[in-house]
Every structure is written in structure tokens, then in C-alpha cells.
Coordinates of C-alpha atoms in Angstrom, one line a residue:
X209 CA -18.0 0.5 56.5
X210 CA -20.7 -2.4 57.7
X211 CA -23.2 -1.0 60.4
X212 CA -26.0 -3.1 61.1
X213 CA -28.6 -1.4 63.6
X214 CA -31.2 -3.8 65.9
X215 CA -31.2 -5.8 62.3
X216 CA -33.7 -8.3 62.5
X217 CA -35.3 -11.0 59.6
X218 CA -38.0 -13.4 60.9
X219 CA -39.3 -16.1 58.7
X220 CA -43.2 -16.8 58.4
X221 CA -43.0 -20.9 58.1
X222 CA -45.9 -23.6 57.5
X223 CA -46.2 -26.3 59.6
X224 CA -48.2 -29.5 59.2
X225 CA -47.8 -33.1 60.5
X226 CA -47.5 -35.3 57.7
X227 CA -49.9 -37.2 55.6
X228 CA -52.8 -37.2 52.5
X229 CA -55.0 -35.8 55.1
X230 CA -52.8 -32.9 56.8
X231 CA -52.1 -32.2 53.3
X232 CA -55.5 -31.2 52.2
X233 CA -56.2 -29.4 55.5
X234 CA -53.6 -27.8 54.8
X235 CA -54.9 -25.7 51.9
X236 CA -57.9 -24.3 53.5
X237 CA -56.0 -23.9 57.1
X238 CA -52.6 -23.4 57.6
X239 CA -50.5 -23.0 61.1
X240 CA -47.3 -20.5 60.7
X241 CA -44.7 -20.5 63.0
X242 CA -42.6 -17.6 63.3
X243 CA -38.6 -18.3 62.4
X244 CA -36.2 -15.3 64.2
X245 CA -33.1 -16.0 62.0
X246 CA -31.8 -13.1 63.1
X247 CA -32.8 -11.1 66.3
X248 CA -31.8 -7.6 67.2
X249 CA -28.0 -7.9 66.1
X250 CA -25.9 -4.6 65.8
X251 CA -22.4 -4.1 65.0
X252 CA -20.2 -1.6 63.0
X253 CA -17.0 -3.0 61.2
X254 CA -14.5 -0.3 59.7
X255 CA -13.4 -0.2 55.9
X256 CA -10.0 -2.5 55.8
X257 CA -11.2 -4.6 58.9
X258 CA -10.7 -8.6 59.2
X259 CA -13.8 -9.7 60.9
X260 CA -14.6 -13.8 61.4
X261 CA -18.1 -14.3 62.1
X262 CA -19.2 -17.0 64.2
X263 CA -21.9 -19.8 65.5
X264 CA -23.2 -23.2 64.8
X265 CA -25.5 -24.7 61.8
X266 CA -29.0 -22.2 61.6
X267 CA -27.1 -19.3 64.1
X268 CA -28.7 -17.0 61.3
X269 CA -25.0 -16.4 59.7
X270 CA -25.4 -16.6 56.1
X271 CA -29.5 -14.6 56.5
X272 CA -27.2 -12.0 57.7
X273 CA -24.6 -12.0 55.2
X274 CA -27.5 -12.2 52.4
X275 CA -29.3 -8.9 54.1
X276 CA -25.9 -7.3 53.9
X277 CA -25.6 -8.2 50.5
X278 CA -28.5 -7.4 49.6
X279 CA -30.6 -10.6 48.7
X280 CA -33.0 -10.4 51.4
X281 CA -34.6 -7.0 52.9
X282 CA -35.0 -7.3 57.1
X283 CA -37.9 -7.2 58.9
X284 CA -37.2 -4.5 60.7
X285 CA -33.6 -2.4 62.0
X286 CA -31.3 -0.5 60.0
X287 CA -28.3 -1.7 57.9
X288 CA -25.8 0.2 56.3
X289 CA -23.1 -1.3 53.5
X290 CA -20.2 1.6 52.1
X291 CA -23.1 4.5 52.6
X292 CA -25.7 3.0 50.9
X293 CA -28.9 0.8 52.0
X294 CA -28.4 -2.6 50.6
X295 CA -32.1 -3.9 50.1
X296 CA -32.3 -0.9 47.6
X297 CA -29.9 -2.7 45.2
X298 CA -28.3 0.2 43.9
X299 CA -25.9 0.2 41.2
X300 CA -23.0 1.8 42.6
X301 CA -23.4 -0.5 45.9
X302 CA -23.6 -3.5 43.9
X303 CA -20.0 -2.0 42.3
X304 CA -18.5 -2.3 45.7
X305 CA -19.3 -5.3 47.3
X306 CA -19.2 -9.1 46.4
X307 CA -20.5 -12.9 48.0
X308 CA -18.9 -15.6 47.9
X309 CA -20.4 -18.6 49.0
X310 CA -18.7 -21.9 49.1
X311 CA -21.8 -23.7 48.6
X312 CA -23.3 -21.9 45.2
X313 CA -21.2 -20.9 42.2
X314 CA -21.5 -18.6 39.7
X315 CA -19.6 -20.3 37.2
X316 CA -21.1 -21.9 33.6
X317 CA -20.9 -25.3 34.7
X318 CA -20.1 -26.1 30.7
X319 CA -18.0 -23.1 29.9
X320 CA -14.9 -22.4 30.9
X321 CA -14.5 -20.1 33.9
X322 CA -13.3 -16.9 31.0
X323 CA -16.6 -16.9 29.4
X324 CA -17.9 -16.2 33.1
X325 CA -15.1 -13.6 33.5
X326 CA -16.3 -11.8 29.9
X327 CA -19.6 -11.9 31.1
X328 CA -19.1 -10.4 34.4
X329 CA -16.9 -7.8 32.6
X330 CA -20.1 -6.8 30.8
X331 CA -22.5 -7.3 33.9
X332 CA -20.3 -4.6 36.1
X333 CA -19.4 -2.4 32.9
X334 CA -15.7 -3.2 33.6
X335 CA -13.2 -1.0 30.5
X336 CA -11.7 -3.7 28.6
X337 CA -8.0 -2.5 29.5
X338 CA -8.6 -2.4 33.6
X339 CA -10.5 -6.0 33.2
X340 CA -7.1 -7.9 31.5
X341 CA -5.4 -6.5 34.4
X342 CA -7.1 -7.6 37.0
X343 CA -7.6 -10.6 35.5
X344 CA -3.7 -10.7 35.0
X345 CA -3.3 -10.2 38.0
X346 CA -6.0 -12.0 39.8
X347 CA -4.1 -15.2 37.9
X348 CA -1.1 -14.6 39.2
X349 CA -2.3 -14.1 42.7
X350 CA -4.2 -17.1 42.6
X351 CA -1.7 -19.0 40.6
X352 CA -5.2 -19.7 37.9
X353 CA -2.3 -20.3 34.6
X354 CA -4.2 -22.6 32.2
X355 CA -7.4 -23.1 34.1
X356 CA -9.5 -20.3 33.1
X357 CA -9.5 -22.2 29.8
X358 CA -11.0 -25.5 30.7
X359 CA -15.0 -26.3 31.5
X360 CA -15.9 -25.4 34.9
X361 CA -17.4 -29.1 35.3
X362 CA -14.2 -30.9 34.5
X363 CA -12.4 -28.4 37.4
X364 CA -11.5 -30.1 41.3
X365 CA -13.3 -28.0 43.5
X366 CA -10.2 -26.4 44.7
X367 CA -9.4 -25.2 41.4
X368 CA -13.0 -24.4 40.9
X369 CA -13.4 -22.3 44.5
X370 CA -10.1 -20.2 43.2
X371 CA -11.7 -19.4 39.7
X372 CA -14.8 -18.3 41.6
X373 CA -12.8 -15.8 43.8
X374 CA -11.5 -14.6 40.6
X375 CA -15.1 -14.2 39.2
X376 CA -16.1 -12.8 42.3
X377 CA -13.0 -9.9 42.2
X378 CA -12.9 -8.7 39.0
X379 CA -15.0 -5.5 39.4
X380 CA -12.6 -4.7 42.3
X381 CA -14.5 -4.4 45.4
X382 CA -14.4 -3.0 48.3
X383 CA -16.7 -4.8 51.1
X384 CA -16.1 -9.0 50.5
X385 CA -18.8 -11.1 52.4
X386 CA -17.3 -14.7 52.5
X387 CA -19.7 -17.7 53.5
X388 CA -17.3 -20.7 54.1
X389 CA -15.0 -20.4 51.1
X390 CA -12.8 -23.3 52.0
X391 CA -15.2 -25.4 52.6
X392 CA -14.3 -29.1 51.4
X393 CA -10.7 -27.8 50.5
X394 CA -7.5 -29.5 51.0
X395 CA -5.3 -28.3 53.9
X396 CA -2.5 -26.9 50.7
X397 CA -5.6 -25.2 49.1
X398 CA -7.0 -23.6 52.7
X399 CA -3.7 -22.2 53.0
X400 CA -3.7 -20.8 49.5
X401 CA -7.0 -18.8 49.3
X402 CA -6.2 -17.6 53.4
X403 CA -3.2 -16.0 51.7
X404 CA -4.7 -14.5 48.6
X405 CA -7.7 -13.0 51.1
X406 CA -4.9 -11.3 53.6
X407 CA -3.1 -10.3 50.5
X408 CA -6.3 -8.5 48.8
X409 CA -7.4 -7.2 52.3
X410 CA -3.8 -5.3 52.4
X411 CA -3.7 -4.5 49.1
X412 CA -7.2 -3.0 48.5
X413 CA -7.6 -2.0 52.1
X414 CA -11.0 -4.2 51.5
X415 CA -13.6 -5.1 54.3
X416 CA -13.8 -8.6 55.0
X417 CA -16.5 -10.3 57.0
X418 CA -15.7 -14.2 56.9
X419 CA -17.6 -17.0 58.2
X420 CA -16.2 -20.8 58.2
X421 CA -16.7 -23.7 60.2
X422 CA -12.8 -24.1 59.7
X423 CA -11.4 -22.4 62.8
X424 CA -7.7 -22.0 61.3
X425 CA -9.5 -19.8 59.0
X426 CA -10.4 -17.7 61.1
X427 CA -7.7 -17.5 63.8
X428 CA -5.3 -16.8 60.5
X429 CA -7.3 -14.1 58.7
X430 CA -9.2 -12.5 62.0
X431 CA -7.9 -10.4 64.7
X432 CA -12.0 -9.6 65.7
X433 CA -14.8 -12.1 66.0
X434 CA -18.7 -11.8 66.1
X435 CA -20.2 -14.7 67.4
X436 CA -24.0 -15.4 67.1
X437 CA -26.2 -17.8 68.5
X438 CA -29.9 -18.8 67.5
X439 CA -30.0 -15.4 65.7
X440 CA -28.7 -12.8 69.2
X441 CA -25.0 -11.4 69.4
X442 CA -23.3 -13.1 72.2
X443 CA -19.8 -11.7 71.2
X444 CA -18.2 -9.1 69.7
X445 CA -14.3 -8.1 70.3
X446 CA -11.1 -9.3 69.9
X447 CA -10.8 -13.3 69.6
X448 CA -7.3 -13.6 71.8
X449 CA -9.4 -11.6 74.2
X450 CA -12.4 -13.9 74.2
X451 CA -10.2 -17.1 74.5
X452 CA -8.8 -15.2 77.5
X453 CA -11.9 -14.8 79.2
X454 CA -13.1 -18.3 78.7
X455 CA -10.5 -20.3 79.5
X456 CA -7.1 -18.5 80.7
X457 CA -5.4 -21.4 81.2
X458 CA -2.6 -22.3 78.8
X459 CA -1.9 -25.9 76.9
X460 CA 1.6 -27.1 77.5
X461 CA 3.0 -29.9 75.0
X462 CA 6.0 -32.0 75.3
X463 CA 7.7 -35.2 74.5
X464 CA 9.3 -37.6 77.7
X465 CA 12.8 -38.6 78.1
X466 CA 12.1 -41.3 80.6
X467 CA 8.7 -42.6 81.9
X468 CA 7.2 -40.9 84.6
X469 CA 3.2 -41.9 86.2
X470 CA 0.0 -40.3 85.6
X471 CA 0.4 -39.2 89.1
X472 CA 3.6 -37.0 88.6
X473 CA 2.3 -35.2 85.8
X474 CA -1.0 -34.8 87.3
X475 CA 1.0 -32.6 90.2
X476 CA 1.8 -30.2 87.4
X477 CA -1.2 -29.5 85.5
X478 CA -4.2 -31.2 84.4
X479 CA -3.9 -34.3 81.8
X480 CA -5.3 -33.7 78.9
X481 CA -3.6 -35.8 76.5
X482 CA -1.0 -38.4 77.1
X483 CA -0.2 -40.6 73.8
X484 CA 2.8 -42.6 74.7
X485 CA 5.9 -40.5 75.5
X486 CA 3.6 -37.4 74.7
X487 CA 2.0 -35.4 77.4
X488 CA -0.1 -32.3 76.8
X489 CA -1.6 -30.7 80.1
X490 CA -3.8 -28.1 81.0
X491 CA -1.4 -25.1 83.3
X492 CA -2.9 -22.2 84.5
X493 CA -1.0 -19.2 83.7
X494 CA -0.2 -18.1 87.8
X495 CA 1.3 -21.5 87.5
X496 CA 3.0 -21.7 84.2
X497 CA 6.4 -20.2 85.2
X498 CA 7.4 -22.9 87.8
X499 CA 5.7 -25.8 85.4
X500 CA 7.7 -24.9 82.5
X501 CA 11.2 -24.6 84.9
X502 CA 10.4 -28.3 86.5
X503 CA 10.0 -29.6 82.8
X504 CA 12.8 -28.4 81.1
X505 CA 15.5 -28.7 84.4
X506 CA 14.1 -32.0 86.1
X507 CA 12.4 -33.8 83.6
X508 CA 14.5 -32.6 80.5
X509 CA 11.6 -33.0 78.5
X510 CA 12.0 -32.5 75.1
X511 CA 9.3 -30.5 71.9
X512 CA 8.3 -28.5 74.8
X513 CA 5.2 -25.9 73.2
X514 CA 3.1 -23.4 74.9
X515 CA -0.5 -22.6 73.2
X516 CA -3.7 -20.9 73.7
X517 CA -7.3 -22.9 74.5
X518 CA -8.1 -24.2 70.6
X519 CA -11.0 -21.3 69.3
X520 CA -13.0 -24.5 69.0
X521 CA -13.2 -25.7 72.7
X522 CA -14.3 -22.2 73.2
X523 CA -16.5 -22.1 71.1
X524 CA -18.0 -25.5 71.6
X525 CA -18.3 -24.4 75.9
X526 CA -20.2 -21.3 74.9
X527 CA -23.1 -23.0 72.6
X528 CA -23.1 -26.0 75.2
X529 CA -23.8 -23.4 77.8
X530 CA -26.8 -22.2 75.2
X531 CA -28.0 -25.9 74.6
X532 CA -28.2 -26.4 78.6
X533 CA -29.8 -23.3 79.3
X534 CA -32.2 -23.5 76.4
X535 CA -31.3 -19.7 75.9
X536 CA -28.4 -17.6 74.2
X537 CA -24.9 -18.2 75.8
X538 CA -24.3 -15.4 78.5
X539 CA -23.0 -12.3 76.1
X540 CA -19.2 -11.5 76.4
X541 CA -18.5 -8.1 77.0
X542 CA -17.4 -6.5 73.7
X543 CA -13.8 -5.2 73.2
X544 CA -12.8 -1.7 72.1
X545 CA -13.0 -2.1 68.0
X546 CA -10.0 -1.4 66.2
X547 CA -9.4 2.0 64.7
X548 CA -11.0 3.3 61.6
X549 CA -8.2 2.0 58.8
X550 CA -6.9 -0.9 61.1
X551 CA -6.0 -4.0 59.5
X552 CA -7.9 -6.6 61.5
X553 CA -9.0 -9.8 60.0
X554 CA -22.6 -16.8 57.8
X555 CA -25.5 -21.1 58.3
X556 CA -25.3 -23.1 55.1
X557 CA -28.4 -22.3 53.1
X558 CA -30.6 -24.1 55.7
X559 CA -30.2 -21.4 58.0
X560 CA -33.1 -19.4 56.2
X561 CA -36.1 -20.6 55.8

């Protein structure tokens, strides 16, 4: 189990214009500015949970993943990671948990990715039988074969990203905090390491708390969402729940038979998209039934698909909300967490000072 308590980590930052002469002032009088990177955010996510975890560039994602990992100790609230504090960096912790970020690796840049895995096998005390089985079977889940065996430089950096989840795995644990793993991977290679998280989530019954600016990512591996915005919680609940309450209305998708005005279709539903004989419009739901009747028995139009709001229009009306107001988007009410045991599915390094 995660439970993080009014958690808060403010930066202490130096400012100075620039120049020689600011410079030199500089080192007899400086002028701090206090950085909240994270503000008073609580939340409690259940051992086998899917959790995405939202907001834009500097939202204070990845300061919060690093003080639930560990890396950084808060300013002030509590946090909680599998019963232990993590700031305290205790062994058994450290036995349970793993991060992965998409921007850092841990691999020997001139060895190959094995001498990393024997190393690790060391680090974590790992018996020599149960490491070759994981690692078997880490390599077949990840479909590794002959890579382990080359340099990590001379890797793509999908085949590099996979070798690192390996790395990342082998101790077996628990509580996975994920910071963008797919980031500048091909749409084949998204798909791949999606699968092989869902697969070790339902395997291991693991806790997985995954931030990406990829949106598929996230509506594929996360049934529950925490959103945060210049360090506050503005959401926290199921993400089919929040698209609901945002923006109800449906997208409807379909190919013409036979041209038809701008005016017609405008009678049905909004226009959102009209590329040639292809027509997407914006129906509300009261509305939906008769709109999808005159389409398919008047029209006879053809493709015809039915889809929810994209996660990031929502998204992108909630921070413009922020940006207009100068403050945190309005908070979402929270949705009832899943059970204890329910399968249910942080910023780049700038974020922290």
C-alpha cells in the first residue's frame, strides 16, 4: 500500500539577474525564492492497484514519485510505502519497490545489460537459482533473446527501455513507480512494455503508480487517475468518471455515402472534424439515440464509431482553466477507490529544483 498524508517538498532556490556584477553580489547576498513542488497532496492506493498519475511539465510528478521512492525526504506530511517510511531507506523497503525512469538508466553504458543484471543480483542479495529464473522469465516476457549480451550503447532505445525494466524487476518487487517509461518509443514498442506492465501487475499482484505524457498509456493500464497541478491534488477517482464530468458529450465518427452541407450535419451535433467524406461531431448523450438512428437509416452512413472525450482534451480544459485563473483547476470530487486487492491500473527532472 502507498499513503501519502498532507506530503509536501518545497525547494529553497537562488535567484539573481544575470551578469559579472549580480554574480559577485551574489556571494555575500543572496535572494531565495521558495519552490512548492509539492503542496499538501494525500492519497492512499491499495497493493495490486493501476494508478496513472497526472499533470503538465513542473506539476511536481516525478518530486513525488522520488519522495515515495525514497530519493528525497519531504518537508513536512507523512508518507507511507508497504509499511515502512521511505526517507529512512531501509533495506527491506528498498527489497520491495523499484523506479523506473524513462529519462535515466541504470545500465553500464559499455557493458552489456547481464553484467548490470549480475550486479544487481549482488546489490539486492538475489540466490543465484531464483535470479536465472526471473531473468528467464523476465526474457521471455519481454521477448530480451540475444540482447542482454550486446553493449548497452550499441542498444535502440526501445530495446534499451526493455532491458532496463528487466534490470529494474529482477529483485521481484512489489510497489513499481514508473516515470514516463515509453517515452520516445515506437507505437509497436508502447504497446509491448503496456502489455508486459498489465501482465506483471496481474501476475505479482504489484502496485503500480505510472506517469506518462502518452495518454494511451494511461487510458490502457489505468482504471484510477491522480491528477496534480502546480504541486495541489485536483483529482483523484476513476478516469471514465472524470471524462464524464468534464465533458459528457460523446464523439460520433462516420464516413458519407453521398454529400451532404455543413448545415445538415450541423442539425445533428456539433462539427468537429470534417475531412472529406469524413465527419466526426460532437452529440450529447440525451441526443445520441435519435442521432445515431437518422445516420444509419437516412444517411446510410458508413464506419459509424461512438467514443468518449480524448483524456487529453480533458486534460488540456482542466490546466487551461488553471492557466486563466492563475490558480489550481477547480478540484474534482474524488470517486470511491477501488477495493483493497482490486486490479485497477511523475515532471521530467526539471520539475525539482
Amino acid at each position: 500500500m502507498i499513503r501519502a498524508k498532507d506530503l509536501t517538498k518545497h525547494f529553497k532556490v537562488h535567484k539573481r539577474p544575470p551578469g559579472f556584477i549580480s554574480a559577485m553580489k551574489s556571494l555575500v547576498h543572496r535572494k531565495y525564492e521558495i519552490v512548492k513542488a509539492v503542496d499538501g497532496v494525500s492519497f492512499t492506493i491499495e497493493r495490486g492497484e493501476r494508478v496513472g498519475f497526472l499533470g503538465p511539465n513542473g506539476a511536481g510528478k516525478t518530486t513525488t514519485l522520488k519522495v515515495l521512492s525514497g530519493l528525497l525526504h519531504p518537508t513536512s506530511g507523512e508518507v507511507e510505502v508497504a509499511g515502512h517510511v521511505p526517507y529512512k531507506r531501509e533495506a527491506e523497503l528498498l527489497g520491495k519497490i523499484t523506479l523506473v525512469m524513462g529519462q535515466k538508466s541504470q545500465l553500464i553504458w559499455d557493458l552489456p545489460p547481464a553484467e548490470t543484471y549480475a550486479m544487481n543480483r549482488a546489490i539486492f542479495d538475489v540466490p543465484k537459482a531464483e535470479f536465472d529464473a526471473t531473468l528467464k522469465e523476465l526474457t521471455e516476457l519481454l521477448e530480451l533473446g540475444n540482447l542482454v549480451d550486446k553493449p548497452a550503447r550499441q542498444l535502440s532505445l526501445g530495446e534499451r527501455m526493455k532491458c532496463e525494466l528487466a534490470a529494474a524487476l529482477l529483485h521481484k518487487p512489489t510497489t513499481l513507480f514508473l516515470d514516463e517509461p515509453t517515452i520516445g518509443l515506437d507505437v509497436a514498442m508502447q504497446v509491448a512494455i503496456r502489455d508486459f506492465v498489465r501482465s506483471y501487475n496481474q501476475r505479482y499482484e504489484a502496485t503500480v503508480l505510472l506517469t506518462s505524457h502518452y495518454m494511451d498509456d494511461v487510458v490502457a493500464l489505468c482504471p484510477r487517475i491522480i491528477v496534480i497541478d502546480r504541486g495541489t491534488l485536483i483529482h483523484d477517482g476513476d478516469l471514465r468518471q472524470l471524462i464524464k464530468t468534464m465533458d459528457p458529450d460523446k464523439r460520433v465518427s462516420f464516413t458519407l455515402v453521398s454529400p451532404i452541407d455543413d448545415g445538415e450535419l450541423a442539425k445533428l451535433g456539433t462539427v468537429l472534424v470534417r475531412e472529406a467524406q469524413r465527419v466526426t461531431l460532437r452529440v450529447s448523450e440525451r441526443e445520441l439515440p435519435a442521432v445515431i438512428s437518422h445516420l444509419l437509416g437516412t444517411l446510410k452512413a458508413a464506419d459509424l464509431a461512438i467514443e468518449d472525450p480524448p483524456l487529453e482534451d480533458i486534460l488540456r480544459e482542466m490546466f487551461g482553466r488553471s492557466k486563466a485563473n492563475g490558480t489550481p483547476a477547480m478540484p474534482v470530487a474524488p470517486e470511491a477507490k477501488p477495493a483493497p486487492g482490486a486490479k485497477s491500473g511523475a515532471a521530467d527532472a526539471g520539475e525539482a529544483p
